Structures are given as structure tokens and as C-alpha cells.
Short mmCIF file of C-alpha atoms in Angstrom, two decimals:
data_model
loop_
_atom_site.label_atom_id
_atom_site.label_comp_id
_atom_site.label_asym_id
_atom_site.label_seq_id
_atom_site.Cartn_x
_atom_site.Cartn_y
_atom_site.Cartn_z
CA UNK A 1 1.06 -12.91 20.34
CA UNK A 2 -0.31 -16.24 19.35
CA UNK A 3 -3.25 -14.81 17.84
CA UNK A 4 -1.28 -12.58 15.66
CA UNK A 5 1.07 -15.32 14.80
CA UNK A 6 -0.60 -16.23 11.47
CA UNK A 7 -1.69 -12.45 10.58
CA UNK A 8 2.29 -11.86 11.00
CA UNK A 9 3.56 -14.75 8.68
CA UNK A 10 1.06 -13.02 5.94
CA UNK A 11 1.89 -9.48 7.28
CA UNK A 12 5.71 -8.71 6.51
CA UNK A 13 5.95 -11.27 3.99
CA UNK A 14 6.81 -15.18 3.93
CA UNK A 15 7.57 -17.56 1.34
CA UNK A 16 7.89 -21.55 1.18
CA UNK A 17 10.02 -21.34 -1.88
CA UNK A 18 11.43 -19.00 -4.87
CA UNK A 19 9.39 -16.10 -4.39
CA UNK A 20 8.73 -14.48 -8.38
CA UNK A 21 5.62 -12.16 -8.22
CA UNK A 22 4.24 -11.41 -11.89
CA UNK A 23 6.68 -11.73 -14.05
CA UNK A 24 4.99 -13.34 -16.96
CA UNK A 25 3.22 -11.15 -19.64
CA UNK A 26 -0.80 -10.57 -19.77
CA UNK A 27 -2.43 -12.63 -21.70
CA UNK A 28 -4.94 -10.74 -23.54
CA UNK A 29 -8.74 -11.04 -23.76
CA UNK A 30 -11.88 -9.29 -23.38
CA UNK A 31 -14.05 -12.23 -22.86
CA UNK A 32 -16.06 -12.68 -19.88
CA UNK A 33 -14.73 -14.76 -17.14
CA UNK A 34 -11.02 -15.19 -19.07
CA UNK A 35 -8.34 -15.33 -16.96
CA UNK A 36 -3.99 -14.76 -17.23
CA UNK A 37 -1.67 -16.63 -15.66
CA UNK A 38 1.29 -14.85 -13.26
CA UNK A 39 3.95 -16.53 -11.45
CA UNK A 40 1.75 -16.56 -7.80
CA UNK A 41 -1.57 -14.81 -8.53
CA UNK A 42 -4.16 -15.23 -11.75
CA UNK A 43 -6.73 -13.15 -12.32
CA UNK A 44 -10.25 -13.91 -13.31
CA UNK A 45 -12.91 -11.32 -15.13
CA UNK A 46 -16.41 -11.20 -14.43
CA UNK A 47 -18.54 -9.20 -16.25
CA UNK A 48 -17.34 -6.52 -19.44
CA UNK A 49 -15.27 -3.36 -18.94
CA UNK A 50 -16.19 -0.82 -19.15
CA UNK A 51 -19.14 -1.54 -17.29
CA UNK A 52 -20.84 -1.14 -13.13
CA UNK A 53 -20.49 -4.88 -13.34
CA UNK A 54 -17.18 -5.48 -14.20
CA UNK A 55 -14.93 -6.87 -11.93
CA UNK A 56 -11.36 -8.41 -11.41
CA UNK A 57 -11.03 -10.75 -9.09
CA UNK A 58 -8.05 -12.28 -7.72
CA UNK A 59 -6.72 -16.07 -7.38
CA UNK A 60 -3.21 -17.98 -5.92
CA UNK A 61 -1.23 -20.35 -7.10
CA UNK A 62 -3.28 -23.09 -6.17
CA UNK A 63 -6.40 -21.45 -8.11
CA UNK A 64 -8.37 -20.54 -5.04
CA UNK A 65 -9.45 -16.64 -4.70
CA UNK A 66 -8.11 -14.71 -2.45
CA UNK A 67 -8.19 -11.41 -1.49
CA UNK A 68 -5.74 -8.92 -2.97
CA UNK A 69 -6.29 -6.40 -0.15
CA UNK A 70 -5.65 -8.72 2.39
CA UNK A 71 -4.17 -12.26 1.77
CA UNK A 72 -1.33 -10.50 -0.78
CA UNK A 73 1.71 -10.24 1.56
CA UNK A 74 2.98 -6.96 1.69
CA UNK A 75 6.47 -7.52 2.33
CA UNK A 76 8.43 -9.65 -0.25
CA UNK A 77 11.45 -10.87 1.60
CA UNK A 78 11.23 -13.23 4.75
CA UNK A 79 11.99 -16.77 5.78
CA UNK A 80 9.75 -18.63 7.74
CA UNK A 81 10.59 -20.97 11.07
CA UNK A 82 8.08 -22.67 12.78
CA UNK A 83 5.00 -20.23 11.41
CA UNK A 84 6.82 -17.22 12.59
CA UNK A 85 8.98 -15.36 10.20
CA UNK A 86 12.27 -14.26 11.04
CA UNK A 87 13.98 -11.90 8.66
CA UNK A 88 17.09 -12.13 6.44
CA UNK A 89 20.15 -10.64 7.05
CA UNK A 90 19.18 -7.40 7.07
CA UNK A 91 20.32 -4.85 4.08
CA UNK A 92 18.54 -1.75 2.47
CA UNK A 93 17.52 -3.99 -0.92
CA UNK A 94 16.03 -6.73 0.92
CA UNK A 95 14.32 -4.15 3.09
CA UNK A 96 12.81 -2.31 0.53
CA UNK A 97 10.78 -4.68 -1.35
CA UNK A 98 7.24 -4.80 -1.46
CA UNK A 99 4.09 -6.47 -3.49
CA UNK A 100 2.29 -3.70 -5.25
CA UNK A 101 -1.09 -4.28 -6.70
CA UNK A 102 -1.31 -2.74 -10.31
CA UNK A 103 -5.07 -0.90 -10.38
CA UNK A 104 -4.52 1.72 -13.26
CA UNK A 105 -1.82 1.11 -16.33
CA UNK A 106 -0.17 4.20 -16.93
CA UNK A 107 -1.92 6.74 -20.08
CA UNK A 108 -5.19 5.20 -19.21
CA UNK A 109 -8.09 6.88 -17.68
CA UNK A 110 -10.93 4.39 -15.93
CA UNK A 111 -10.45 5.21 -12.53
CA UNK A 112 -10.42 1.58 -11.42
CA UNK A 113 -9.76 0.66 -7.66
CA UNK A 114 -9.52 -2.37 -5.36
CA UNK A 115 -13.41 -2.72 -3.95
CA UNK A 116 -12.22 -2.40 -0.22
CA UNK A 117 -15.97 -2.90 0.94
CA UNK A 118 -16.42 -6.17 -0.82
CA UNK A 119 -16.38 -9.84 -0.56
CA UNK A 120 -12.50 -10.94 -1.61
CA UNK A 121 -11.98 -7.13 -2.67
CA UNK A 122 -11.75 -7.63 -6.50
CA UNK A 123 -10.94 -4.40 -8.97
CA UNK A 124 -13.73 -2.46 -10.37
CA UNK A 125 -14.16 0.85 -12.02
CA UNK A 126 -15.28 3.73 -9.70
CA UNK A 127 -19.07 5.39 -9.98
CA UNK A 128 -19.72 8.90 -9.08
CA UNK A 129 -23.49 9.92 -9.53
CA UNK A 130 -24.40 6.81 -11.42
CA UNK A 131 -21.65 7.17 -13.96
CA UNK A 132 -18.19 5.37 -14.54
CA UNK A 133 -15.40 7.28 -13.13
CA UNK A 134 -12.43 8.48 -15.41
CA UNK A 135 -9.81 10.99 -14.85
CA UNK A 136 -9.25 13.76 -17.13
CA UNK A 137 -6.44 14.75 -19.33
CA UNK A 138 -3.98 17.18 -17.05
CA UNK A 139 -2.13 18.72 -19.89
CA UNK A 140 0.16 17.91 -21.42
CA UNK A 141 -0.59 14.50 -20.20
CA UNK A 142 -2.81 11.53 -20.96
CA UNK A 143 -4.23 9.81 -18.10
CA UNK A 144 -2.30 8.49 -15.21
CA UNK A 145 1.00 9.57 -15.56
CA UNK A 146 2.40 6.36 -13.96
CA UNK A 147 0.98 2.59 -13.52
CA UNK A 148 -1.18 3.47 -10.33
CA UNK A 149 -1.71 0.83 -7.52
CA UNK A 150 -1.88 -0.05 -3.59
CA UNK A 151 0.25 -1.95 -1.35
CA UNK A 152 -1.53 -4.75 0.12
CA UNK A 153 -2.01 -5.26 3.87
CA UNK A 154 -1.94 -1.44 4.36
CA UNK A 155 -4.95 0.79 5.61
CA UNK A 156 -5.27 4.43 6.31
CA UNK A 157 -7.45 4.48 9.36
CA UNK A 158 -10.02 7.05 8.88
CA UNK A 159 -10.19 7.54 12.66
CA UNK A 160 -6.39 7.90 13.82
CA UNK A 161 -4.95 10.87 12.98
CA UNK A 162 -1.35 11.03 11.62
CA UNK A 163 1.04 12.87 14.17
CA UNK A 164 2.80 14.57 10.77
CA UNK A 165 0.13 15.50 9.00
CA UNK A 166 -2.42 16.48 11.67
CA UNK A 167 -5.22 14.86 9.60
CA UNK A 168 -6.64 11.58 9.86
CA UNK A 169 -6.54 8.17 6.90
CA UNK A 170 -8.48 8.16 3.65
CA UNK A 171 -10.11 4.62 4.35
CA UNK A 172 -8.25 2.94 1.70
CA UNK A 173 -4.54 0.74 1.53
CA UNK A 174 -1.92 3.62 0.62
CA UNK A 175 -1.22 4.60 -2.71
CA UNK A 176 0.96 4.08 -5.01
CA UNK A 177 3.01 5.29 -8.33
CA UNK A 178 5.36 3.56 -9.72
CA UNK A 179 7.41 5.52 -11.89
CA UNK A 180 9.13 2.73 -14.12
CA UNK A 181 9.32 2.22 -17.98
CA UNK A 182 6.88 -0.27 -18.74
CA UNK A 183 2.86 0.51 -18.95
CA UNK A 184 1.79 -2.49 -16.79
CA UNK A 185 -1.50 -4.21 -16.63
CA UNK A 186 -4.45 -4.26 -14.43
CA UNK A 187 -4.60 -7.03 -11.62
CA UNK A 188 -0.53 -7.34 -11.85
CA UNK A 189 1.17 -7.79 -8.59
CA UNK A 190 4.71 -6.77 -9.25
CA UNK A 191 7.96 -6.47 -6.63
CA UNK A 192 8.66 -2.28 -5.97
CA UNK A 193 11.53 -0.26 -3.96
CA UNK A 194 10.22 2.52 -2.43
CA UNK A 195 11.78 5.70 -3.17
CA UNK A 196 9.84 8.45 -1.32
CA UNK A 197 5.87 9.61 -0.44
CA UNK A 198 3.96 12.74 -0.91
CA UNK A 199 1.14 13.28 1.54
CA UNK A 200 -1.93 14.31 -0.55
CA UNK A 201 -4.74 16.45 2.02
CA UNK A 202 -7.87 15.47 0.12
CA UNK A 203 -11.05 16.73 1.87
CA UNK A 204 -9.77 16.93 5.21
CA UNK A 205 -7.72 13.51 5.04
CA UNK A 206 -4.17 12.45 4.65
CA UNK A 207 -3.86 10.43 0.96
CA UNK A 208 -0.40 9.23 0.97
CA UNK A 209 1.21 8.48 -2.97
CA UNK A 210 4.19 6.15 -2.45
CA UNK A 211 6.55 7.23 -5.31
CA UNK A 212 8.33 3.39 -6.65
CA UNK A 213 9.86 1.91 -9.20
CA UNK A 214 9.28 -1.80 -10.43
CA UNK A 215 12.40 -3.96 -9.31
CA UNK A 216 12.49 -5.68 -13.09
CA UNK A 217 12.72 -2.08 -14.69
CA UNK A 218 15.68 -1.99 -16.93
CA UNK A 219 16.72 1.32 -14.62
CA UNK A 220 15.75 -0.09 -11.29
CA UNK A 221 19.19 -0.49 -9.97
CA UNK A 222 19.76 3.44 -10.86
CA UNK A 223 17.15 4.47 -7.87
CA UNK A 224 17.54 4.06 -4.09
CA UNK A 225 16.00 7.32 -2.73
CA UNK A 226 13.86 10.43 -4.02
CA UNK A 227 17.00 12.39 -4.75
CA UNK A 228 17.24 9.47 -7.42
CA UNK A 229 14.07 10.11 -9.51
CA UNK A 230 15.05 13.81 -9.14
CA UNK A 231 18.82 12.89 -10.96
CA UNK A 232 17.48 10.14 -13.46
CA UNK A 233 13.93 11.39 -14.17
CA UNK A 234 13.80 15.19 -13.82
CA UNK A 235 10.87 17.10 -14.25
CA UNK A 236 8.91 13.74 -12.87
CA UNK A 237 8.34 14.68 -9.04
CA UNK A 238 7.43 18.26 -10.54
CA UNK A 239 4.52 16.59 -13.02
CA UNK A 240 3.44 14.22 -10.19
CA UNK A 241 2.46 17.30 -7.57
CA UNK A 242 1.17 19.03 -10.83
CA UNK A 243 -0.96 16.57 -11.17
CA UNK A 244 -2.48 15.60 -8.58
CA UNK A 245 -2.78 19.14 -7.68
CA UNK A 246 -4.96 20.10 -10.70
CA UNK A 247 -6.99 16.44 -11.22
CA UNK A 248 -10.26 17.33 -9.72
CA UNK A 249 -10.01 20.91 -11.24
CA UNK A 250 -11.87 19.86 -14.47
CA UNK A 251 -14.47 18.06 -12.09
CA UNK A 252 -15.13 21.74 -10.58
CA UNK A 253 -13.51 21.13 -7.95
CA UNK A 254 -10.89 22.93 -6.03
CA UNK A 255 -7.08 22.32 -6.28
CA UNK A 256 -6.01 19.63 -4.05
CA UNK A 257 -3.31 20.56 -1.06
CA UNK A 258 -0.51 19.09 0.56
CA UNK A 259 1.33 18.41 3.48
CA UNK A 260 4.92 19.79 3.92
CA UNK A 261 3.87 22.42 1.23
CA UNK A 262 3.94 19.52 -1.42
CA UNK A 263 8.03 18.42 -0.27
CA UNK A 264 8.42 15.06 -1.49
CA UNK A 265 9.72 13.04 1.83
CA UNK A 266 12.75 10.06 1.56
CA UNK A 267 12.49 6.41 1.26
CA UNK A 268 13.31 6.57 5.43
CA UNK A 269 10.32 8.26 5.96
CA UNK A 270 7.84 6.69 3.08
CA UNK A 271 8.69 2.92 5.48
CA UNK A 272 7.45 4.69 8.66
CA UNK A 273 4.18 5.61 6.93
CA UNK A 274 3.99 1.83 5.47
CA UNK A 275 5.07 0.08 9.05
CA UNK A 276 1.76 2.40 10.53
CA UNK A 277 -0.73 1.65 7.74
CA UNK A 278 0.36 -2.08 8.52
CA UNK A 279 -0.17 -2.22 11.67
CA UNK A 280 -3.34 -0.62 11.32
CA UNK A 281 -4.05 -2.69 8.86
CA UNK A 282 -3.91 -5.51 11.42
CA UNK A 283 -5.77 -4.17 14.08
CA UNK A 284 -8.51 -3.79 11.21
CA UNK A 285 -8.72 -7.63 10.47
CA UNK A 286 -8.29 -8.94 13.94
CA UNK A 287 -11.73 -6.69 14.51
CA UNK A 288 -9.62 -4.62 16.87
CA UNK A 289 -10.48 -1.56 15.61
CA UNK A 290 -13.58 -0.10 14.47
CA UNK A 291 -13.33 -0.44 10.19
CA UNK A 292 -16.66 0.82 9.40
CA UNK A 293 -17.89 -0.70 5.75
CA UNK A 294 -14.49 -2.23 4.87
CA UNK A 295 -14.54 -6.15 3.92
CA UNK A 296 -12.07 -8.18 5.69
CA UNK A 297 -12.93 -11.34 3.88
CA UNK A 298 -10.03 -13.16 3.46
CA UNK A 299 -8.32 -16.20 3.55
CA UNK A 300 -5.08 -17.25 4.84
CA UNK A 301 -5.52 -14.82 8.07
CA UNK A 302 -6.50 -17.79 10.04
CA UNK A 303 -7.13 -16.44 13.76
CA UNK A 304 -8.79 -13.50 11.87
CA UNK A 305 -13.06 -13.55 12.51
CA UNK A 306 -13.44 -12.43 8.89
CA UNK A 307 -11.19 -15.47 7.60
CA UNK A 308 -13.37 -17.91 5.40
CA UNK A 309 -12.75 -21.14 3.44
CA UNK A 310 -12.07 -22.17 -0.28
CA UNK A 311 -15.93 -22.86 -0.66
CA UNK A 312 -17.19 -19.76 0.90
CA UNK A 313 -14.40 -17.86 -0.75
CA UNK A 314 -15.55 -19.45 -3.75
CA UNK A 315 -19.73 -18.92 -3.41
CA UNK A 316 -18.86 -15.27 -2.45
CA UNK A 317 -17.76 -14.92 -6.21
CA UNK A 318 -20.13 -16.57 -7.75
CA UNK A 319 -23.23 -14.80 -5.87
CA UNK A 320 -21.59 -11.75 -6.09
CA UNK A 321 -24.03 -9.48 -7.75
CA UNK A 322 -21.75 -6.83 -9.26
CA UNK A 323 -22.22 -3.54 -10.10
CA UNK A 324 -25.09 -2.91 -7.31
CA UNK A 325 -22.74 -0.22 -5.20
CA UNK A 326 -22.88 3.55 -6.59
CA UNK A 327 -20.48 4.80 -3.41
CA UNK A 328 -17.57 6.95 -4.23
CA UNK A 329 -15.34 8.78 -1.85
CA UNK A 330 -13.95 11.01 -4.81
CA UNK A 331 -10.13 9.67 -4.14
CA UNK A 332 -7.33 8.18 -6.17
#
């Protein structure tokens, strides 16, 4: 339990004062190596989208990099005694509040995805034979249909399969949409409720899409379950399965299938799926598990063997010679 002390106090969330995750505006720019400021995390661009080089990596408060795979907690609400955190009176808000790391911005199509077998994990675009990966136009649509994302500290383990869906993880942190009104932007970490999950059967493996809303959208306090989004937004939960039914199909590819014959499941349910992939996520960076190519770089897991410091953190950055992997796995 000791060992896992520190992985916990990152795991479900901790805080040594006023918690406010990305609440301040992008500050635009295209130039190499720029950077925007958010309340806890910056980001810093190396390289020029659209490009195999480009990438997005992440930095705290403090200006170090970090990895926004594993050193973002995913839990936003927790106090901390002694290292160990001890949870809040507990109530279904405080509950239901995670970090979400923004990959896609809604309407757009690079198919741009945390770089889970990298140093630190930054964003980059996809490659599939060579080429940059977008998504095509499901009509009537443009794009993603919502801002498109991951929770941190969450892994689908590609060699545990899920008792509900009889298949076994993706290899990647779980998906998700968030369904609010504002197009986001890439690299934001932003507070969600979870409302619900759809378990996407892509190739053989379960790909579960979280379905959230942004806790600072102007219609957040409207939505506390998937009945919700089926009241306030209809026609949304119907676009979403159309969607990612039909995405590949312009790739030649077949239509993609579902568990529960494509039944949204409730917000109960979606946290079951999220307490798993976290505690798989954990075995994965205390090297208890067997994670294949994934990077566990990180920093703040301290008893983890993949932990590193500020300098190595910081040389892995600047050696980083991106654009050199061509690997796809062909998922959202």
C-alpha cells in the first residue's frame, strides 16, 4: 500500500489549493515552439501542424513537462492528509468530476491523439500508410461532431477482457465526447460530468466513448444522466452512434458494431468502466502488468520505475525526434 501511496494521491485526484483546470482562453499562434497559458497546465508546440513532426506537448504550473497521459489527475475533487487523499463529503456533483484532455475541437478533422508510446505522451496527428490521418465528413456533418478527448490516468488493457462486453481494451486511455456548446481547443484540460458511455467493438476490441459535458457550459447544470442529453439535446445520442457507425465507411471499411446493440448505458455504469480503466491504468505504471509499447514516462508517480526528473523530463523533449513513428491502430 505504501508503494501505491503516491500513484493514489495522483490517481483519484488531489489538490494543494483552488483547483481551476483551463479556464482561460487559447492564446493563438502558429509559430513554432509558442505556447498558451491555462490555469494548471501550458502547452508548448514543437514543430508545424499539419505536419509528422508536429507535436503538443504538455507543461504544469511550475513550467516543467509533464505527461498528460499520466501525471494529469483524473479525478478533480479530493483533499489530501498526510500524502494520502481522503475524499469529500461524498455527493453525486463532487463525484462526477473529472480532467478531460481536449485532443480534437469539435467540426475539425486531423485525427490528432495523445502519443501513448512516447516520451511525456505529447499530441500529434495520426499516420496511416505514410499519410496524415483525417476523418471524413459523415453527412450532414463536418468533422467531429463534439470536442473529442481522453481521460487521463485511464487505460484499456489490451489483454483483460471486459466481463460486459466479452472483448478485450483498445490500448489507449478511454474516450471521450463532450457534448457541450463551446468548440474547445487542442491541449485544453477542462473539468467534465459524465453522463453515460457507448461501448464501440472496433476490430475485435472494446472502444469505450464517454458521453460528457464541460462543467463551465452555460447548460451544464441541465445534465446529470443520459436520459438528460436525450431531453435537452435530442437527436444527439442518435448522430453520435450514426457516426461512429459509418466513420471508417468512406475509408472502405466496414461499419463499426456495438455492444448492447448500440444502447447508450447511465452515468452509474460509465464510473464502473472509468474505476477499471484506472486501476488498470495503475497496474500499467507500477510495471505490474505487461503494457507492451506504451510510455509510462512520467513525473510525479514517484514509486513508479518509469518516473523521471525535471532534467530528463526536459532532455526527452528536446531530443525528441518527432515525426519518426508511422504506427496507427486505425481507432478514435
Amino acid at each position: 500500500m505504501r508503494a501505491l501511496s503516491p500513484l493514489l494521491r495522483i490517481g483519484w485526484g488531489c489538490r494543494a489549493g483552488p483547483l481551476v483546470i483551463a479556464l482561460l482562453p487559447r492564446v493563438a499562434s502558429a509559430r513554432p515552439g509558442s505556447r498558451r497559458t491555462m490555469a494548471l497546465y501550458r502547452t508548448e508546440e514543437r514543430g508545424q501542424p499539419p505536419s509528422p513532426g508536429y507535436r503538443l506537448f504538455f507543461k504544469n504550473e511550475a513550467g516543467h513537462y509533464i505527461s498528460p497521459f499520466h501525471d494529469i489527475p483524473l479525478k478533480v475533487e479530493s483533499i489530501e492528509e498526510n500524502g494520502i487523499p481522503t475524499k469529500r463529503a461524498r455527493n453525486d456533483e463532487s463525484e462526477n468530476l473529472f480532467n478531460m484532455v481536449v485532443e480534437v475541437p469539435r467540426w475539425t478533422n486531423a485525427k490528432m491523439e495523445i502519443a501513448t508510446k512516447e516520451p511525456l505522451n505529447p499530441i500529434k496527428q495520426d499516420i496511416k500508410d505514410g499519410k496524415l490521418r483525417y476523418v471524413a465528413n459523415i453527412f450532414p456533418h463536418k468533422g467531429y461532431i463534439w470536442n473529442y478527448g481522453a481521460l487521463p490516468q485511464t487505460w484499456e488493457d489490451p489483454h483483460r477482457k471486459d466481463k460486459s462486453t466479452d472483448c478485450c481494451g483498445d490500448d489507449d486511455p478511454i474516450d471521450v465526447c463532450e457534448i457541450g456548446s463551446k468548440v474547445l481547443s487542442r491541449g485544453e484540460v477542462i473539468r467534465v460530468k459524465i453522463l453515460g458511455i457507448l461501448a464501440l467493438i472496433d476490430q475485435g476490441e472494446t472502444d469505450w466513448k464517454l458521453i460528457a459535458i464541460n462543467v463551465n457550459d452555460p447548460e451544464a447544470s441541465k445534465f446529470h444522466d443520459i436520459d438528460d442529453v436525450k431531453k435537452y439535446k435530442p437527436g444527439y445520442l442518435e448522430a453520435t452512434l450514426n457516426w461512429l457507425r459509418f466513420y471508417k465507411v468512406p475509408e472502405g471499411k466496414p461499419e463499426n458494431q456495438f455492444a448492447f446493440n448500440g444502447e447508450f448505458k447511465n452515468k452509474a455504469f460509465a464510473l464502473e468502466v472509468i474505476k477499471s480503466a484506472h486501476e488498470c491504468w495503475k497496474a500499467l505504471v507500477m510495471k505490474k502488468c505487461d503494457g507492451g509499447a506504451i510510455n509510462c514516462t512520467n513525473m510525479q508517480v514517484r514509486d513508479s520505475p518509469f518516473h523521471c526528473t525535471q532534467e530528463e523530463a526536459r532532455a526527452f523533449v528536446e531530443s525528441s525526434k518527432c515525426g519518426t513513428s508511422l504506427a496507427s491502430n486505425g481507432s478514435i
